[in-house]
Amino acid sequence: MTNKLDSKDRSEGDREKSRAYQREFWPGILAYAVVLVGVLVWGGLDGDSPWRFLWAVLPVIPALWIVRAVLRHVRRIDDYQRLLLLQALGGGFAVAMIASVTLAFLEIAGLSISGVGWIIYGAGMLGWIISGAVVGRR
Amino acid sequence: MKNQLKSLREGRGWTQGALADRLGVSRQTVNALETGRYDPALPLAFRIARLFGQPIESIFTPPEEQEVPES
């Protein structure tokens, strides 16, 4: 028989922390997407203007807002959640490093790979997400 | 480390979420504590002891094999 005390509902504190994180995280993502699209469409990154280097790094500004949101979230959560987050980040970091070394050796072997940075970024993020799902299930 | 957290919580008629709010941690953390997957740091252990009005050692029982040998 299911006891109502065994409820798996999130606590009010969980919900409040989650709301605070969403409030801070999503404006950063939105700003990042807007700036990124603007830079890709109007930045002329494949041109020869010296300004293109400035436009190329412009998305870093909203990305810093996202980093701030994540750091503030880490300060709000408790020790156990930090431990899970650290394990998930460790998984993502390991995947990114393995991808980086693998791609580096493939390049040494003569394979031409475009967008290496994006591949490593994607692998790291994917590793973080999968690791987070795995450690969260424990 | 074994503990009496679940029985203490149920004795008060609290859900894991209600206990989590009283301790200032997540429901996931309470679940991990109750199932012995996570041993709390001292500040949280003291909060738990204070909340239930019992000494830490009556709530948490270390495994015998982990006892510190006498020098």
mmCIF file of C-alpha atoms in Angstrom:
data_model
loop_
_atom_site.group_PDB
_atom_site.id
_atom_site.type_symbol
_atom_site.label_atom_id
_atom_site.label_comp_id
_atom_site.label_asym_id
_atom_site.label_seq_id
_atom_site.Cartn_x
_atom_site.Cartn_y
_atom_site.Cartn_z
ATOM 1 C CA MET A 1 0.000 0.000 0.000
ATOM 2 C CA THR A 2 1.338 3.410 -0.917
ATOM 3 C CA ASN A 3 1.786 5.690 2.057
ATOM 4 C CA LYS A 4 1.122 9.371 1.422
ATOM 5 C CA LEU A 5 4.251 10.096 3.461
ATOM 6 C CA ASP A 6 6.236 8.350 0.685
ATOM 7 C CA SER A 7 5.292 11.150 -1.732
ATOM 8 C CA LYS A 8 8.062 11.951 -4.214
ATOM 9 C CA ASP A 9 6.772 15.491 -4.786
ATOM 10 C CA ARG A 10 9.386 18.189 -4.711
ATOM 11 C CA SER A 11 9.470 20.309 -1.595
ATOM 12 C CA GLU A 12 8.483 23.974 -1.607
ATOM 13 C CA GLY A 13 12.165 24.825 -1.115
ATOM 14 C CA ASP A 14 13.085 22.758 -4.191
ATOM 15 C CA ARG A 15 10.467 24.535 -6.252
ATOM 16 C CA GLU A 16 11.589 27.987 -5.079
ATOM 17 C CA LYS A 17 15.248 27.233 -5.889
ATOM 18 C CA SER A 18 14.243 25.894 -9.283
ATOM 19 C CA ARG A 19 12.145 28.985 -10.016
ATOM 20 C CA ALA A 20 15.018 31.278 -9.016
ATOM 21 C CA TYR A 21 17.379 29.354 -11.294
ATOM 22 C CA GLN A 22 14.966 29.466 -14.235
ATOM 23 C CA ARG A 23 14.438 33.218 -13.722
ATOM 24 C CA GLU A 24 18.169 33.836 -13.951
ATOM 25 C CA PHE A 25 19.145 31.171 -16.497
ATOM 26 C CA TRP A 26 16.624 31.629 -19.320
ATOM 27 C CA PRO A 27 17.136 35.382 -19.897
ATOM 28 C CA GLY A 28 20.836 34.554 -20.359
ATOM 29 C CA ILE A 29 20.056 31.783 -22.861
ATOM 30 C CA LEU A 30 17.645 34.064 -24.726
ATOM 31 C CA ALA A 31 20.189 36.911 -24.865
ATOM 32 C CA TYR A 32 22.867 34.439 -25.980
ATOM 33 C CA ALA A 33 20.656 33.120 -28.799
ATOM 34 C CA VAL A 34 19.748 36.652 -29.945
ATOM 35 C CA VAL A 35 23.372 37.847 -29.949
ATOM 36 C CA LEU A 36 24.561 34.632 -31.607
ATOM 37 C CA VAL A 37 22.018 34.887 -34.419
ATOM 38 C CA GLY A 38 22.787 38.605 -34.815
ATOM 39 C CA VAL A 39 26.514 37.931 -35.051
ATOM 40 C CA LEU A 40 26.086 35.054 -37.502
ATOM 41 C CA VAL A 41 23.695 37.017 -39.740
ATOM 42 C CA TRP A 42 25.156 40.526 -39.594
ATOM 43 C CA GLY A 43 28.616 40.033 -38.095
ATOM 44 C CA GLY A 44 30.332 39.288 -41.402
ATOM 45 C CA LEU A 45 32.556 36.719 -39.705
ATOM 46 C CA ASP A 46 33.741 35.383 -43.060
ATOM 47 C CA GLY A 47 34.617 38.898 -44.307
ATOM 48 C CA ASP A 48 37.870 40.793 -43.884
ATOM 49 C CA SER A 49 36.842 43.594 -41.529
ATOM 50 C CA PRO A 50 38.968 43.727 -38.386
ATOM 51 C CA TRP A 51 35.707 44.243 -36.452
ATOM 52 C CA ARG A 52 34.740 40.619 -37.161
ATOM 53 C CA PHE A 53 36.939 39.479 -34.280
ATOM 54 C CA LEU A 54 35.008 41.688 -31.883
ATOM 55 C CA TRP A 55 31.675 40.372 -33.226
ATOM 56 C CA ALA A 56 32.975 36.818 -32.930
ATOM 57 C CA VAL A 57 33.541 37.145 -29.180
ATOM 58 C CA LEU A 58 30.389 39.197 -28.508
ATOM 59 C CA PRO A 59 28.263 36.113 -27.523
ATOM 60 C CA VAL A 60 30.636 35.628 -24.586
ATOM 61 C CA ILE A 61 28.906 38.522 -22.765
ATOM 62 C CA PRO A 62 25.471 36.844 -22.453
ATOM 63 C CA ALA A 63 27.271 33.519 -21.883
ATOM 64 C CA LEU A 64 28.824 35.105 -18.766
ATOM 65 C CA TRP A 65 25.291 35.816 -17.547
ATOM 66 C CA ILE A 66 24.530 32.092 -17.895
ATOM 67 C CA VAL A 67 27.691 31.243 -15.942
ATOM 68 C CA ARG A 68 26.576 33.686 -13.223
ATOM 69 C CA ALA A 69 23.149 32.000 -13.066
ATOM 70 C CA VAL A 70 24.743 28.558 -12.716
ATOM 71 C CA LEU A 71 27.176 29.739 -10.012
ATOM 72 C CA ARG A 72 24.342 31.348 -8.041
ATOM 73 C CA HIS A 73 22.359 28.113 -8.361
ATOM 74 C CA VAL A 74 25.332 26.139 -7.022
ATOM 75 C CA ARG A 75 25.440 28.457 -3.996
ATOM 76 C CA ARG A 76 21.726 27.863 -3.343
ATOM 77 C CA ILE A 77 21.714 24.049 -3.488
ATOM 78 C CA ASP A 78 22.773 21.778 -0.605
ATOM 79 C CA ASP A 79 25.905 19.671 -0.193
ATOM 80 C CA TYR A 80 24.429 16.467 -1.627
ATOM 81 C CA GLN A 81 23.135 18.229 -4.732
ATOM 82 C CA ARG A 82 26.563 19.846 -5.156
ATOM 83 C CA LEU A 83 28.110 16.384 -4.971
ATOM 84 C CA LEU A 84 25.787 15.114 -7.726
ATOM 85 C CA LEU A 85 26.498 18.206 -9.818
ATOM 86 C CA LEU A 86 30.233 17.714 -9.372
ATOM 87 C CA GLN A 87 29.965 14.070 -10.487
ATOM 88 C CA ALA A 88 27.938 15.106 -13.537
ATOM 89 C CA LEU A 89 30.423 17.853 -14.404
ATOM 90 C CA GLY A 90 33.254 15.340 -13.946
ATOM 91 C CA GLY A 91 31.550 13.032 -16.449
ATOM 92 C CA GLY A 92 31.156 15.881 -18.940
ATOM 93 C CA PHE A 93 34.767 16.967 -18.457
ATOM 94 C CA ALA A 94 36.042 13.410 -19.021
ATOM 95 C CA VAL A 95 34.031 13.072 -22.240
ATOM 96 C CA ALA A 96 35.277 16.458 -23.480
ATOM 97 C CA MET A 97 38.894 15.528 -22.732
ATOM 98 C CA ILE A 98 38.585 12.140 -24.447
ATOM 99 C CA ALA A 99 36.960 13.797 -27.473
ATOM 100 C CA SER A 100 39.704 16.441 -27.515
ATOM 101 C CA VAL A 101 42.565 13.922 -27.410
ATOM 102 C CA THR A 102 40.863 11.648 -29.969
ATOM 103 C CA LEU A 103 40.337 14.518 -32.413
ATOM 104 C CA ALA A 104 43.901 15.768 -31.868
ATOM 105 C CA PHE A 105 45.347 12.352 -32.740
ATOM 106 C CA LEU A 106 43.072 12.058 -35.771
ATOM 107 C CA GLU A 107 44.363 15.434 -36.962
ATOM 108 C CA ILE A 108 47.964 14.326 -36.391
ATOM 109 C CA ALA A 109 47.151 11.256 -38.481
ATOM 110 C CA GLY A 110 46.140 13.583 -41.292
ATOM 111 C CA LEU A 111 42.360 13.705 -40.972
ATOM 112 C CA SER A 112 41.005 17.167 -41.666
ATOM 113 C CA ILE A 113 38.194 17.991 -39.253
ATOM 114 C CA SER A 114 36.295 21.270 -39.334
ATOM 115 C CA GLY A 115 34.578 22.746 -36.275
ATOM 116 C CA VAL A 116 36.702 20.811 -33.782
ATOM 117 C CA GLY A 117 35.845 23.253 -30.992
ATOM 118 C CA TRP A 118 32.121 22.742 -31.515
ATOM 119 C CA ILE A 119 32.518 18.950 -31.532
ATOM 120 C CA ILE A 120 34.381 19.047 -28.200
ATOM 121 C CA TYR A 121 31.818 21.480 -26.775
ATOM 122 C CA GLY A 122 28.943 19.248 -27.886
ATOM 123 C CA ALA A 123 30.595 16.107 -26.533
ATOM 124 C CA GLY A 124 31.244 17.785 -23.173
ATOM 125 C CA MET A 125 27.701 19.088 -22.863
ATOM 126 C CA LEU A 126 26.258 15.719 -23.869
ATOM 127 C CA GLY A 127 28.526 14.000 -21.346
ATOM 128 C CA TRP A 128 27.369 16.429 -18.643
ATOM 129 C CA ILE A 129 23.687 15.851 -19.438
ATOM 130 C CA ILE A 130 23.991 12.044 -19.548
ATOM 131 C CA SER A 131 26.143 11.930 -16.399
ATOM 132 C CA GLY A 132 23.640 14.206 -14.650
ATOM 133 C CA ALA A 133 20.771 11.887 -15.590
ATOM 134 C CA VAL A 134 22.709 8.836 -14.387
ATOM 135 C CA VAL A 135 23.800 10.262 -11.018
ATOM 136 C CA GLY A 136 20.351 11.798 -10.479
ATOM 137 C CA ARG A 137 18.718 8.357 -10.753
ATOM 138 C CA ARG A 138 20.728 6.939 -7.855
ATOM 139 C CA MET B 1 25.787 4.784 7.826
ATOM 140 C CA LYS B 2 22.438 3.550 9.145
ATOM 141 C CA ASN B 3 19.974 6.054 10.566
ATOM 142 C CA GLN B 4 16.506 6.400 12.055
ATOM 143 C CA LEU B 5 15.527 9.331 9.874
ATOM 144 C CA LYS B 6 12.668 7.633 8.021
ATOM 145 C CA SER B 7 10.979 6.322 11.151
ATOM 146 C CA LEU B 8 11.428 9.671 12.913
ATOM 147 C CA ARG B 9 9.965 11.498 9.927
ATOM 148 C CA GLU B 10 7.023 9.138 9.612
ATOM 149 C CA GLY B 11 6.477 9.380 13.349
ATOM 150 C CA ARG B 12 5.873 13.094 12.875
ATOM 151 C CA GLY B 13 3.613 12.502 9.871
ATOM 152 C CA TRP B 14 5.916 14.397 7.507
ATOM 153 C CA THR B 15 6.586 13.714 3.848
ATOM 154 C CA GLN B 16 10.179 13.782 2.611
ATOM 155 C CA GLY B 17 9.440 17.191 1.095
ATOM 156 C CA ALA B 18 8.134 18.545 4.407
ATOM 157 C CA LEU B 19 11.254 17.336 6.213
ATOM 158 C CA ALA B 20 13.428 18.771 3.437
ATOM 159 C CA ASP B 21 11.861 22.206 3.906
ATOM 160 C CA ARG B 22 12.425 22.034 7.666
ATOM 161 C CA LEU B 23 16.076 21.111 7.167
ATOM 162 C CA GLY B 24 16.683 23.524 4.282
ATOM 163 C CA VAL B 25 17.738 20.767 1.862
ATOM 164 C CA SER B 26 16.169 19.128 -1.192
ATOM 165 C CA ARG B 27 13.747 16.185 -1.097
ATOM 166 C CA GLN B 28 16.337 14.249 -3.097
ATOM 167 C CA THR B 29 18.824 14.798 -0.271
ATOM 168 C CA VAL B 30 16.363 13.559 2.358
ATOM 169 C CA ASN B 31 15.762 10.448 0.247
ATOM 170 C CA ALA B 32 19.517 9.849 -0.080
ATOM 171 C CA LEU B 33 19.928 10.265 3.691
ATOM 172 C CA GLU B 34 17.105 7.849 4.480
ATOM 173 C CA THR B 35 18.406 5.174 2.129
ATOM 174 C CA GLY B 36 21.945 5.523 3.486
ATOM 175 C CA ARG B 37 23.406 6.663 0.170
ATOM 176 C CA TYR B 38 24.569 9.931 1.684
ATOM 177 C CA ASP B 39 26.045 10.670 5.095
ATOM 178 C CA PRO B 40 25.379 14.253 6.165
ATOM 179 C CA ALA B 41 28.074 16.766 7.023
ATOM 180 C CA LEU B 42 28.169 17.828 10.680
ATOM 181 C CA PRO B 43 26.086 21.029 10.293
ATOM 182 C CA LEU B 44 23.220 19.082 8.679
ATOM 183 C CA ALA B 45 23.544 16.246 11.219
ATOM 184 C CA PHE B 46 23.211 18.808 14.022
ATOM 185 C CA ARG B 47 20.162 20.380 12.344
ATOM 186 C CA ILE B 48 18.540 16.936 12.122
ATOM 187 C CA ALA B 49 19.341 16.194 15.766
ATOM 188 C CA ARG B 50 17.967 19.571 16.875
ATOM 189 C CA LEU B 51 14.799 19.159 14.799
ATOM 190 C CA PHE B 52 13.981 15.773 16.341
ATOM 191 C CA GLY B 53 15.260 16.690 19.799
ATOM 192 C CA GLN B 54 17.635 13.735 19.966
ATOM 193 C CA PRO B 55 21.426 13.366 20.123
ATOM 194 C CA ILE B 56 23.158 12.673 16.811
ATOM 195 C CA GLU B 57 24.344 9.238 17.955
ATOM 196 C CA SER B 58 20.787 8.069 18.604
ATOM 197 C CA ILE B 59 19.784 8.977 15.043
ATOM 198 C CA PHE B 60 22.903 7.863 13.154
ATOM 199 C CA THR B 61 24.594 4.518 13.765
ATOM 200 C CA PRO B 62 28.026 4.006 12.207
ATOM 201 C CA PRO B 63 28.787 0.505 10.872
ATOM 202 C CA GLU B 64 30.783 -1.498 13.415
ATOM 203 C CA GLU B 65 33.616 -2.119 10.983
ATOM 204 C CA GLN B 66 34.139 1.615 10.662
ATOM 205 C CA GLU B 67 34.728 2.175 14.361
ATOM 206 C CA VAL B 68 38.058 3.795 15.182
ATOM 207 C CA PRO B 69 40.409 1.226 16.753
ATOM 208 C CA GLU B 70 41.785 2.045 20.192
ATOM 209 C CA SER B 71 45.423 3.128 20.132
#
